[in-house]
Amino acid sequence: MNLERSRRLEQRDFKLDRMHALLRELNDPHRDFQAVQIAGSKGKGSVAEMTTAALTACGYAVGIYTSPHLVDVRERIRINDRMIDESSFASLVARVEEASRALDVDPSYFEVLTAVAFLHFAEQAVDVAIVECGMGGRLDSTTVLNPLVCAIAEIQLEHTAVLGSTLEQIAAEKAGIFKPGAMAISVPQSPGVRDVLLRIAEEVGCTLEFVGEEIDYSFRFEASPELGPHVRICLSTDANEFEHIPVPLKGQHQAMNCALSLAILDRLSRRQFDTPTRDVADGLARTPNHGRLEQIHDRPRVLIDGAHNPDSINAMVRAIGAHIRYDSMVVIFGCARDKDIDGMLEGIALGADKVIFSRTSDNPRAADPVDL
């Protein structure tokens, strides 16, 4: 069964009623595990990966649900970085489809996968699940959760047709993950976004603190024989001190993502999770970098990266310049038609000596290389 071709890829009717009903039919698996929910426009996947790696090293069974996938849809649903096996995936998809028929509802592709992830995490009795929002927050399928920690990565203009045309409108959607009594944390945001997040946190009844304000944070760029060029960060709260932690992913932008991950660990430590600094550092060092300046070939050096907006492209180019020595850069570029193509190409032009335009053969949203 090709789930991706048998389900609606794009959700048009954004509401949580259908997801709640579907999970009720499946005996509410999302109530059987504790969770961290991460929203934002940029960096939330990296935050999820780092948090999962650190908690795994601390000895916990950690589920992670992210999107999109690179090759195999099962990449989205993992426990301690092991993908759900094919048999379990097929069985759980069948259960979700059966529940959908019983309710006479037509869940989207993302809703089906979210239900499958929650079933898998419940059945495997994870200690905690790290859950990345798909889009937005307020009406995202993952927001049926009642998380211990709500984390907000950097907010930028994105999906404006759905989330709103201003940063403040988008921030209000992202803040929809806040729940009464939850611990909410955020990276630094623009003044307007910050005000929206604080207002909604107060309305909901959860505490919200910012990295760089209530949560003390600093970083420095350095080089060493073992790690080469890299960034180290320090983050301290009234409960924890994480000092001189190497950031596992390349780029200065990943320092703030790592800081948000450490802030999540700090919050979890206040809820009986044991997060020793040594274990955290060891776990972070093993963070997978799939699609994040991931090197897949040595001679010639071939890197792959999933940057999909101008800011991400610019951060990628800066990270390559800071971390990698090279004589020339050839970029093979492809993207969806609805992206800011001109803005991305402007960023690529800052570092590339040559650009080759391409597309995946089976993606109906892909831009034609001739048009690029």
mmCIF file of C-alpha atoms in Angstrom:
data_model
loop_
_atom_site.group_PDB
_atom_site.id
_atom_site.type_symbol
_atom_site.label_atom_id
_atom_site.label_comp_id
_atom_site.label_asym_id
_atom_site.label_seq_id
_atom_site.Cartn_x
_atom_site.Cartn_y
_atom_site.Cartn_z
ATOM 1 C CA MET A 1 0.000 0.000 0.000
ATOM 2 C CA ASN A 2 1.376 3.404 -0.994
ATOM 3 C CA LEU A 3 0.071 5.600 1.803
ATOM 4 C CA GLU A 4 1.451 8.759 0.215
ATOM 5 C CA ARG A 5 -0.561 8.208 -2.966
ATOM 6 C CA SER A 6 -3.738 6.915 -1.316
ATOM 7 C CA ARG A 7 -4.227 9.856 1.065
ATOM 8 C CA ARG A 8 -4.699 13.596 0.739
ATOM 9 C CA LEU A 9 -1.222 15.094 1.023
ATOM 10 C CA GLU A 10 -2.460 18.625 1.610
ATOM 11 C CA GLN A 11 -4.913 19.244 4.400
ATOM 12 C CA ARG A 12 -7.511 21.861 3.494
ATOM 13 C CA ASP A 13 -9.856 21.749 6.481
ATOM 14 C CA PHE A 14 -7.703 22.541 9.492
ATOM 15 C CA LYS A 15 -9.472 21.493 12.685
ATOM 16 C CA LEU A 16 -8.754 19.059 15.486
ATOM 17 C CA ASP A 17 -12.198 17.453 15.796
ATOM 18 C CA ARG A 18 -11.394 14.700 13.297
ATOM 19 C CA MET A 19 -8.061 13.910 14.977
ATOM 20 C CA HIS A 20 -9.665 13.754 18.422
ATOM 21 C CA ALA A 21 -12.397 11.436 17.104
ATOM 22 C CA LEU A 22 -9.886 9.190 15.362
ATOM 23 C CA LEU A 23 -7.750 8.860 18.486
ATOM 24 C CA ARG A 24 -10.811 8.156 20.633
ATOM 25 C CA GLU A 25 -11.666 5.290 18.289
ATOM 26 C CA LEU A 26 -8.107 4.029 18.842
ATOM 27 C CA ASN A 27 -8.429 4.300 22.663
ATOM 28 C CA ASP A 28 -6.536 7.589 22.976
ATOM 29 C CA PRO A 29 -2.951 6.343 22.652
ATOM 30 C CA HIS A 30 -1.623 9.900 23.006
ATOM 31 C CA ARG A 31 -2.652 9.880 26.666
ATOM 32 C CA ASP A 32 -0.345 6.944 27.434
ATOM 33 C CA PHE A 33 3.005 8.730 27.185
ATOM 34 C CA GLN A 34 4.589 12.039 28.158
ATOM 35 C CA ALA A 35 5.552 14.444 25.411
ATOM 36 C CA VAL A 36 7.501 17.507 24.356
ATOM 37 C CA GLN A 37 5.952 19.470 21.490
ATOM 38 C CA ILE A 38 8.064 21.720 19.261
ATOM 39 C CA ALA A 39 6.700 24.377 16.913
ATOM 40 C CA GLY A 40 8.412 27.075 14.871
ATOM 41 C CA SER A 41 9.331 27.980 11.319
ATOM 42 C CA LYS A 42 13.001 27.021 11.272
ATOM 43 C CA GLY A 43 15.085 24.621 13.342
ATOM 44 C CA LYS A 44 12.391 22.586 15.073
ATOM 45 C CA GLY A 45 13.540 19.352 13.436
ATOM 46 C CA SER A 46 17.123 19.927 14.586
ATOM 47 C CA VAL A 47 15.888 20.695 18.101
ATOM 48 C CA ALA A 48 13.891 17.462 18.112
ATOM 49 C CA GLU A 49 16.871 15.391 16.940
ATOM 50 C CA MET A 50 19.262 16.862 19.505
ATOM 51 C CA THR A 51 16.791 16.460 22.359
ATOM 52 C CA THR A 52 16.128 12.851 21.398
ATOM 53 C CA ALA A 53 19.841 12.028 21.170
ATOM 54 C CA ALA A 54 20.555 13.561 24.576
ATOM 55 C CA LEU A 55 17.675 11.804 26.341
ATOM 56 C CA THR A 56 18.605 8.503 24.712
ATOM 57 C CA ALA A 57 22.121 8.828 26.156
ATOM 58 C CA CYS A 58 20.537 9.501 29.554
ATOM 59 C CA GLY A 59 18.987 6.031 29.388
ATOM 60 C CA TYR A 60 15.414 6.813 28.365
ATOM 61 C CA ALA A 61 13.205 5.224 25.738
ATOM 62 C CA VAL A 62 12.536 8.236 23.525
ATOM 63 C CA GLY A 63 10.067 8.419 20.677
ATOM 64 C CA ILE A 64 10.537 11.037 17.978
ATOM 65 C CA TYR A 65 8.020 12.151 15.370
ATOM 66 C CA THR A 66 9.277 14.520 12.677
ATOM 67 C CA SER A 67 8.527 15.510 9.100
ATOM 68 C CA PRO A 68 9.185 15.373 6.262
ATOM 69 C CA HIS A 69 11.210 12.239 5.522
ATOM 70 C CA LEU A 70 14.155 11.961 3.143
ATOM 71 C CA VAL A 71 13.770 8.462 1.681
ATOM 72 C CA ASP A 72 11.484 6.230 3.747
ATOM 73 C CA VAL A 73 8.275 7.445 5.385
ATOM 74 C CA ARG A 74 9.164 5.350 8.438
ATOM 75 C CA GLU A 75 12.002 7.796 9.177
ATOM 76 C CA ARG A 76 9.349 10.038 10.710
ATOM 77 C CA ILE A 77 8.540 7.570 13.499
ATOM 78 C CA ARG A 78 11.488 6.348 15.564
ATOM 79 C CA ILE A 79 12.366 5.195 19.052
ATOM 80 C CA ASN A 80 15.961 5.880 20.117
ATOM 81 C CA ASP A 81 16.642 6.656 16.440
ATOM 82 C CA ARG A 82 15.408 3.235 15.248
ATOM 83 C CA MET A 83 12.687 3.447 12.625
ATOM 84 C CA ILE A 84 9.420 1.670 13.193
ATOM 85 C CA ASP A 85 9.732 -1.711 11.460
ATOM 86 C CA GLU A 86 7.809 -2.393 8.257
ATOM 87 C CA SER A 87 5.476 -4.973 9.800
ATOM 88 C CA SER A 88 4.466 -2.739 12.713
ATOM 89 C CA PHE A 89 4.025 0.237 10.407
ATOM 90 C CA ALA A 90 1.737 -1.676 8.042
ATOM 91 C CA SER A 91 -0.262 -3.101 10.942
ATOM 92 C CA LEU A 92 -0.776 0.289 12.592
ATOM 93 C CA VAL A 93 -1.719 1.972 9.306
ATOM 94 C CA ALA A 94 -4.353 -0.742 8.833
ATOM 95 C CA ARG A 95 -5.712 -0.051 12.330
ATOM 96 C CA VAL A 96 -5.958 3.660 11.614
ATOM 97 C CA GLU A 97 -7.683 2.986 8.286
ATOM 98 C CA GLU A 98 -10.153 0.661 10.018
ATOM 99 C CA ALA A 99 -10.910 3.317 12.634
ATOM 100 C CA SER A 100 -11.398 5.884 9.866
ATOM 101 C CA ARG A 101 -13.924 3.664 8.117
ATOM 102 C CA ALA A 102 -15.773 3.047 11.382
ATOM 103 C CA LEU A 103 -16.095 6.816 11.863
ATOM 104 C CA ASP A 104 -16.730 7.501 8.163
ATOM 105 C CA VAL A 105 -13.970 10.125 8.116
ATOM 106 C CA ASP A 106 -11.206 10.785 5.605
ATOM 107 C CA PRO A 107 -8.047 11.736 7.524
ATOM 108 C CA SER A 108 -5.166 13.387 5.698
ATOM 109 C CA TYR A 109 -1.791 11.752 5.120
ATOM 110 C CA PHE A 110 -0.308 13.678 8.056
ATOM 111 C CA GLU A 111 -3.195 12.753 10.366
ATOM 112 C CA VAL A 112 -2.777 9.055 9.564
ATOM 113 C CA LEU A 113 0.958 9.204 10.256
ATOM 114 C CA THR A 114 0.406 11.134 13.485
ATOM 115 C CA ALA A 115 -2.048 8.504 14.713
ATOM 116 C CA VAL A 116 0.374 5.729 13.743
ATOM 117 C CA ALA A 117 3.193 7.449 15.648
ATOM 118 C CA PHE A 118 1.092 7.860 18.776
ATOM 119 C CA LEU A 119 -0.029 4.215 18.649
ATOM 120 C CA HIS A 120 3.570 3.067 18.254
ATOM 121 C CA PHE A 121 4.856 5.196 21.121
ATOM 122 C CA ALA A 122 2.052 4.011 23.406
ATOM 123 C CA GLU A 123 2.521 0.337 22.552
ATOM 124 C CA GLN A 124 6.291 0.550 23.038
ATOM 125 C CA ALA A 125 5.838 2.409 26.348
ATOM 126 C CA VAL A 126 8.273 5.226 25.628
ATOM 127 C CA ASP A 127 9.348 7.373 28.555
ATOM 128 C CA VAL A 128 8.793 10.515 26.503
ATOM 129 C CA ALA A 129 8.012 11.440 22.902
ATOM 130 C CA ILE A 130 9.598 14.418 21.144
ATOM 131 C CA VAL A 131 6.971 15.624 18.673
ATOM 132 C CA GLU A 132 7.553 18.176 15.927
ATOM 133 C CA CYS A 133 4.543 20.104 14.655
ATOM 134 C CA GLY A 134 3.848 19.677 10.974
ATOM 135 C CA MET A 135 2.655 23.203 10.217
ATOM 136 C CA GLY A 136 1.447 25.972 12.464
ATOM 137 C CA GLY A 137 0.503 24.792 15.920
ATOM 138 C CA ARG A 138 -3.001 25.755 17.007
ATOM 139 C CA LEU A 139 -4.733 23.380 14.585
ATOM 140 C CA ASP A 140 -1.847 21.014 13.897
ATOM 141 C CA SER A 141 -2.730 17.338 14.321
ATOM 142 C CA THR A 142 -0.044 16.943 16.990
ATOM 143 C CA THR A 143 -1.716 19.548 19.206
ATOM 144 C CA VAL A 144 -4.075 16.933 20.641
ATOM 145 C CA LEU A 145 -1.178 16.240 23.007
ATOM 146 C CA ASN A 146 -0.945 17.634 26.523
ATOM 147 C CA PRO A 147 2.836 18.128 26.613
ATOM 148 C CA LEU A 148 5.103 18.627 29.597
ATOM 149 C CA VAL A 149 7.141 21.154 27.616
ATOM 150 C CA CYS A 150 6.105 23.395 24.713
ATOM 151 C CA ALA A 151 9.075 24.740 22.742
ATOM 152 C CA ILE A 152 9.088 27.435 20.057
ATOM 153 C CA ALA A 153 11.943 27.601 17.549
ATOM 154 C CA GLU A 154 12.555 30.632 15.334
ATOM 155 C CA ILE A 155 9.384 32.067 13.774
ATOM 156 C CA GLN A 156 9.500 33.404 10.218
ATOM 157 C CA LEU A 157 7.031 34.141 7.440
ATOM 158 C CA GLU A 158 5.857 30.788 6.051
ATOM 159 C CA HIS A 159 2.685 29.154 4.748
ATOM 160 C CA THR A 160 1.117 32.610 4.690
ATOM 161 C CA ALA A 161 -1.997 31.406 2.850
ATOM 162 C CA VAL A 162 -2.836 29.214 5.853
ATOM 163 C CA LEU A 163 -1.109 30.742 8.896
ATOM 164 C CA GLY A 164 -1.454 34.459 8.169
ATOM 165 C CA SER A 165 0.408 37.166 6.314
ATOM 166 C CA THR A 166 2.281 38.709 9.275
ATOM 167 C CA LEU A 167 4.783 37.386 11.783
ATOM 168 C CA GLU A 168 2.378 38.204 14.591
ATOM 169 C CA GLN A 169 -0.418 36.149 13.014
ATOM 170 C CA ILE A 170 1.931 33.227 12.478
ATOM 171 C CA ALA A 171 3.177 33.530 16.070
ATOM 172 C CA ALA A 172 -0.398 33.277 17.328
ATOM 173 C CA GLU A 173 -0.801 30.017 15.418
ATOM 174 C CA LYS A 174 2.475 28.628 16.775
ATOM 175 C CA ALA A 175 1.516 29.608 20.333
ATOM 176 C CA GLY A 176 -1.545 27.417 19.920
ATOM 177 C CA ILE A 177 0.531 24.550 21.309
ATOM 178 C CA PHE A 178 0.617 26.203 24.757
ATOM 179 C CA LYS A 179 -1.397 24.291 27.363
ATOM 180 C CA PRO A 180 -2.435 25.209 30.924
ATOM 181 C CA GLY A 181 0.291 24.281 33.383
ATOM 182 C CA ALA A 182 2.849 23.424 30.710
ATOM 183 C CA MET A 183 6.374 24.794 30.728
ATOM 184 C CA ALA A 184 6.888 26.891 27.585
ATOM 185 C CA ILE A 185 10.242 28.059 26.242
ATOM 186 C CA SER A 186 11.322 29.953 23.145
ATOM 187 C CA VAL A 187 14.412 31.103 21.315
ATOM 188 C CA PRO A 188 14.760 34.901 20.981
ATOM 189 C CA GLN A 189 12.077 36.327 18.701
ATOM 190 C CA SER A 190 11.327 39.681 17.104
ATOM 191 C CA PRO A 191 9.572 42.140 19.466
ATOM 192 C CA GLY A 192 6.139 41.665 17.887
ATOM 193 C CA VAL A 193 6.385 37.874 17.981
ATOM 194 C CA ARG A 194 7.661 37.950 21.560
ATOM 195 C CA ASP A 195 4.690 40.039 22.670
ATOM 196 C CA VAL A 196 2.213 37.663 21.015
ATOM 197 C CA LEU A 197 3.796 34.604 22.616
ATOM 198 C CA LEU A 198 3.788 36.206 26.069
ATOM 199 C CA ARG A 199 0.171 37.322 25.722
ATOM 200 C CA ILE A 200 -1.085 33.895 24.698
ATOM 201 C CA ALA A 201 0.963 32.137 27.385
ATOM 202 C CA GLU A 202 -0.657 34.375 29.993
ATOM 203 C CA GLU A 203 -4.131 33.772 28.554
ATOM 204 C CA VAL A 204 -3.618 30.005 28.519
ATOM 205 C CA GLY A 205 -1.993 29.811 31.938
ATOM 206 C CA CYS A 206 1.481 28.480 31.238
ATOM 207 C CA THR A 207 4.918 29.819 32.090
ATOM 208 C CA LEU A 208 6.977 31.113 29.153
ATOM 209 C CA GLU A 209 10.685 31.905 29.307
ATOM 210 C CA PHE A 210 13.138 32.883 26.578
ATOM 211 C CA VAL A 211 16.642 31.632 25.876
ATOM 212 C CA GLY A 212 18.922 34.624 26.303
ATOM 213 C CA GLU A 213 16.609 36.315 28.807
ATOM 214 C CA GLU A 214 15.430 34.261 31.787
ATOM 215 C CA ILE A 215 17.582 31.388 30.496
ATOM 216 C CA ASP A 216 21.238 32.465 30.424
ATOM 217 C CA TYR A 217 23.029 31.464 27.231
ATOM 218 C CA SER A 218 26.310 32.137 25.444
ATOM 219 C CA PHE A 219 28.322 30.572 22.634
ATOM 220 C CA ARG A 220 31.728 30.802 21.017
ATOM 221 C CA PHE A 221 33.290 29.534 17.806
ATOM 222 C CA GLU A 222 36.533 27.568 18.162
ATOM 223 C CA ALA A 223 38.666 24.866 16.544
ATOM 224 C CA SER A 224 40.285 21.764 17.989
ATOM 225 C CA PRO A 225 42.213 18.763 16.598
ATOM 226 C CA GLU A 226 39.416 16.372 17.586
ATOM 227 C CA LEU A 227 36.376 18.361 16.422
ATOM 228 C CA GLY A 228 37.806 20.816 13.912
ATOM 229 C CA PRO A 229 35.901 24.129 13.594
ATOM 230 C CA HIS A 230 32.843 24.030 15.837
ATOM 231 C CA VAL A 231 30.646 26.010 18.216
ATOM 232 C CA ARG A 232 30.453 25.498 21.985
ATOM 233 C CA ILE A 233 27.608 26.788 24.109
ATOM 234 C CA CYS A 234 26.884 27.377 27.781
ATOM 235 C CA LEU A 235 23.350 27.449 29.170
ATOM 236 C CA SER A 236 22.398 27.895 32.799
ATOM 237 C CA THR A 237 19.207 28.114 34.834
ATOM 238 C CA ASP A 238 18.474 28.017 38.524
ATOM 239 C CA ALA A 239 18.366 24.211 38.268
ATOM 240 C CA ASN A 240 21.078 23.242 35.753
ATOM 241 C CA GLU A 241 24.357 24.344 34.243
ATOM 242 C CA PHE A 242 25.391 22.982 30.857
ATOM 243 C CA GLU A 243 28.905 24.299 30.254
ATOM 244 C CA HIS A 244 31.014 24.303 27.079
ATOM 245 C CA ILE A 245 28.826 21.801 25.227
ATOM 246 C CA PRO A 246 29.939 21.234 21.604
ATOM 247 C CA VAL A 247 27.094 21.873 19.158
ATOM 248 C CA PRO A 248 26.780 18.665 17.118
ATOM 249 C CA LEU A 249 25.423 20.192 13.895
ATOM 250 C CA LYS A 250 27.287 22.615 11.642
ATOM 251 C CA GLY A 251 26.472 26.313 11.571
ATOM 252 C CA GLN A 252 26.111 29.156 14.028
ATOM 253 C CA HIS A 253 22.316 28.918 13.620
ATOM 254 C CA GLN A 254 22.482 25.446 15.173
ATOM 255 C CA ALA A 255 23.895 26.951 18.377
ATOM 256 C CA MET A 256 20.513 28.487 19.185
ATOM 257 C CA ASN A 257 18.732 25.255 18.266
ATOM 258 C CA CYS A 258 21.065 23.401 20.621
ATOM 259 C CA ALA A 259 20.359 25.962 23.345
ATOM 260 C CA LEU A 260 16.619 25.361 22.966
ATOM 261 C CA SER A 261 17.237 21.628 23.217
ATOM 262 C CA LEU A 262 19.220 22.116 26.435
ATOM 263 C CA ALA A 263 16.429 24.317 27.792
ATOM 264 C CA ILE A 264 13.971 21.487 27.080
ATOM 265 C CA LEU A 265 16.222 19.093 29.008
ATOM 266 C CA ASP A 266 16.364 21.575 31.879
ATOM 267 C CA ARG A 267 12.559 21.660 32.027
ATOM 268 C CA LEU A 268 12.293 17.881 31.891
ATOM 269 C CA SER A 269 14.779 17.601 34.763
ATOM 270 C CA ARG A 270 12.206 19.443 36.884
ATOM 271 C CA ARG A 271 9.748 16.615 36.158
ATOM 272 C CA GLN A 272 11.898 13.753 37.438
ATOM 273 C CA PHE A 273 13.972 13.223 34.297
ATOM 274 C CA ASP A 274 17.653 12.723 35.146
ATOM 275 C CA THR A 275 19.850 14.631 32.661
ATOM 276 C CA PRO A 276 23.519 14.524 33.767
ATOM 277 C CA THR A 277 25.675 16.948 31.797
ATOM 278 C CA ARG A 278 28.175 14.269 30.731
ATOM 279 C CA ASP A 279 25.428 12.031 29.327
ATOM 280 C CA VAL A 280 23.785 14.991 27.626
ATOM 281 C CA ALA A 281 27.062 15.969 25.944
ATOM 282 C CA ASP A 282 27.733 12.374 24.877
ATOM 283 C CA GLY A 283 24.242 12.087 23.437
ATOM 284 C CA LEU A 284 24.399 15.379 21.586
ATOM 285 C CA ALA A 285 27.653 14.264 19.958
ATOM 286 C CA ARG A 286 25.711 11.357 18.421
ATOM 287 C CA THR A 287 22.922 13.506 16.977
ATOM 288 C CA PRO A 288 22.131 12.287 13.448
ATOM 289 C CA ASN A 289 22.627 14.985 10.825
ATOM 290 C CA HIS A 290 20.405 13.518 8.113
ATOM 291 C CA GLY A 291 19.823 16.222 5.508
ATOM 292 C CA ARG A 292 21.648 18.847 7.586
ATOM 293 C CA LEU A 293 24.932 19.390 5.735
ATOM 294 C CA GLU A 294 25.218 15.610 5.780
ATOM 295 C CA GLN A 295 28.308 14.301 3.999
ATOM 296 C CA ILE A 296 27.417 11.305 1.821
ATOM 297 C CA HIS A 297 30.630 11.024 -0.222
ATOM 298 C CA ASP A 298 34.266 11.906 0.431
ATOM 299 C CA ARG A 299 36.083 12.324 -2.903
ATOM 300 C CA PRO A 300 34.633 14.499 -4.182
ATOM 301 C CA ARG A 301 33.038 15.759 -0.987
ATOM 302 C CA VAL A 302 29.257 15.638 -1.419
ATOM 303 C CA LEU A 303 26.932 17.256 1.125
ATOM 304 C CA ILE A 304 23.141 17.215 1.198
ATOM 305 C CA ASP A 305 20.988 19.782 2.968
ATOM 306 C CA GLY A 306 17.248 20.359 3.169
ATOM 307 C CA ALA A 307 17.330 24.176 3.293
ATOM 308 C CA HIS A 308 14.031 25.337 1.808
ATOM 309 C CA ASN A 309 13.811 29.109 2.299
ATOM 310 C CA PRO A 310 16.202 32.059 1.821
ATOM 311 C CA ASP A 311 17.207 32.293 5.493
ATOM 312 C CA SER A 312 18.017 28.577 5.613
ATOM 313 C CA ILE A 313 20.015 28.804 2.392
ATOM 314 C CA ASN A 314 22.006 31.757 3.752
ATOM 315 C CA ALA A 315 22.667 29.895 7.009
ATOM 316 C CA MET A 316 23.808 26.851 5.034
ATOM 317 C CA VAL A 317 26.225 28.880 2.903
ATOM 318 C CA ARG A 318 27.659 30.574 6.007
ATOM 319 C CA ALA A 319 28.049 27.213 7.758
ATOM 320 C CA ILE A 320 29.933 25.745 4.809
ATOM 321 C CA GLY A 321 32.264 28.740 4.785
ATOM 322 C CA ALA A 322 32.918 28.459 8.526
ATOM 323 C CA HIS A 323 33.313 24.689 8.841
ATOM 324 C CA ILE A 324 34.504 23.298 5.508
ATOM 325 C CA ARG A 325 37.564 24.059 3.387
ATOM 326 C CA TYR A 326 36.958 23.851 -0.356
ATOM 327 C CA ASP A 327 38.272 25.183 -3.656
ATOM 328 C CA SER A 328 34.992 25.360 -5.565
ATOM 329 C CA MET A 329 31.336 24.685 -4.849
ATOM 330 C CA VAL A 330 28.904 23.076 -7.288
ATOM 331 C CA VAL A 331 25.278 23.159 -6.117
ATOM 332 C CA ILE A 332 22.626 20.761 -7.420
ATOM 333 C CA PHE A 333 19.370 22.553 -6.658
ATOM 334 C CA GLY A 334 15.719 21.580 -6.746
ATOM 335 C CA CYS A 335 12.678 22.739 -4.817
ATOM 336 C CA ALA A 336 8.899 22.885 -4.769
ATOM 337 C CA ARG A 337 7.139 25.420 -6.984
ATOM 338 C CA ASP A 338 5.595 27.265 -4.026
ATOM 339 C CA LYS A 339 8.924 28.215 -2.418
ATOM 340 C CA ASP A 340 10.687 31.594 -2.586
ATOM 341 C CA ILE A 341 12.876 30.432 -5.452
ATOM 342 C CA ASP A 342 14.406 33.820 -6.289
ATOM 343 C CA GLY A 343 15.338 34.424 -2.659
ATOM 344 C CA MET A 344 16.964 31.009 -2.340
ATOM 345 C CA LEU A 345 18.940 31.402 -5.552
ATOM 346 C CA GLU A 346 20.258 34.772 -4.379
ATOM 347 C CA GLY A 347 21.686 33.036 -1.318
ATOM 348 C CA ILE A 348 23.161 30.189 -3.338
ATOM 349 C CA ALA A 349 24.834 32.677 -5.675
ATOM 350 C CA LEU A 350 26.855 34.002 -2.721
ATOM 351 C CA GLY A 351 28.775 30.735 -2.436
ATOM 352 C CA ALA A 352 28.303 28.615 -5.540
ATOM 353 C CA ASP A 353 30.688 28.539 -8.487
ATOM 354 C CA LYS A 354 28.178 26.554 -10.551
ATOM 355 C CA VAL A 355 24.498 25.606 -10.143
ATOM 356 C CA ILE A 356 22.842 22.544 -11.697
ATOM 357 C CA PHE A 357 19.035 22.542 -11.618
ATOM 358 C CA SER A 358 17.241 19.266 -11.007
ATOM 359 C CA ARG A 359 14.005 17.742 -9.689
ATOM 360 C CA THR A 360 12.764 14.468 -8.248
ATOM 361 C CA SER A 361 10.840 12.501 -10.837
ATOM 362 C CA ASP A 362 7.925 11.523 -8.596
ATOM 363 C CA ASN A 363 7.138 14.825 -6.839
ATOM 364 C CA PRO A 364 4.185 16.649 -8.432
ATOM 365 C CA ARG A 365 5.046 19.839 -6.508
ATOM 366 C CA ALA A 366 8.608 20.045 -7.831
ATOM 367 C CA ALA A 367 9.601 23.075 -9.897
ATOM 368 C CA ASP A 368 10.636 22.384 -13.482
ATOM 369 C CA PRO A 369 14.437 22.768 -13.891
ATOM 370 C CA VAL A 370 13.814 24.699 -17.115
ATOM 371 C CA ASP A 371 11.795 27.283 -15.169
ATOM 372 C CA LEU A 372 14.499 27.532 -12.521
#
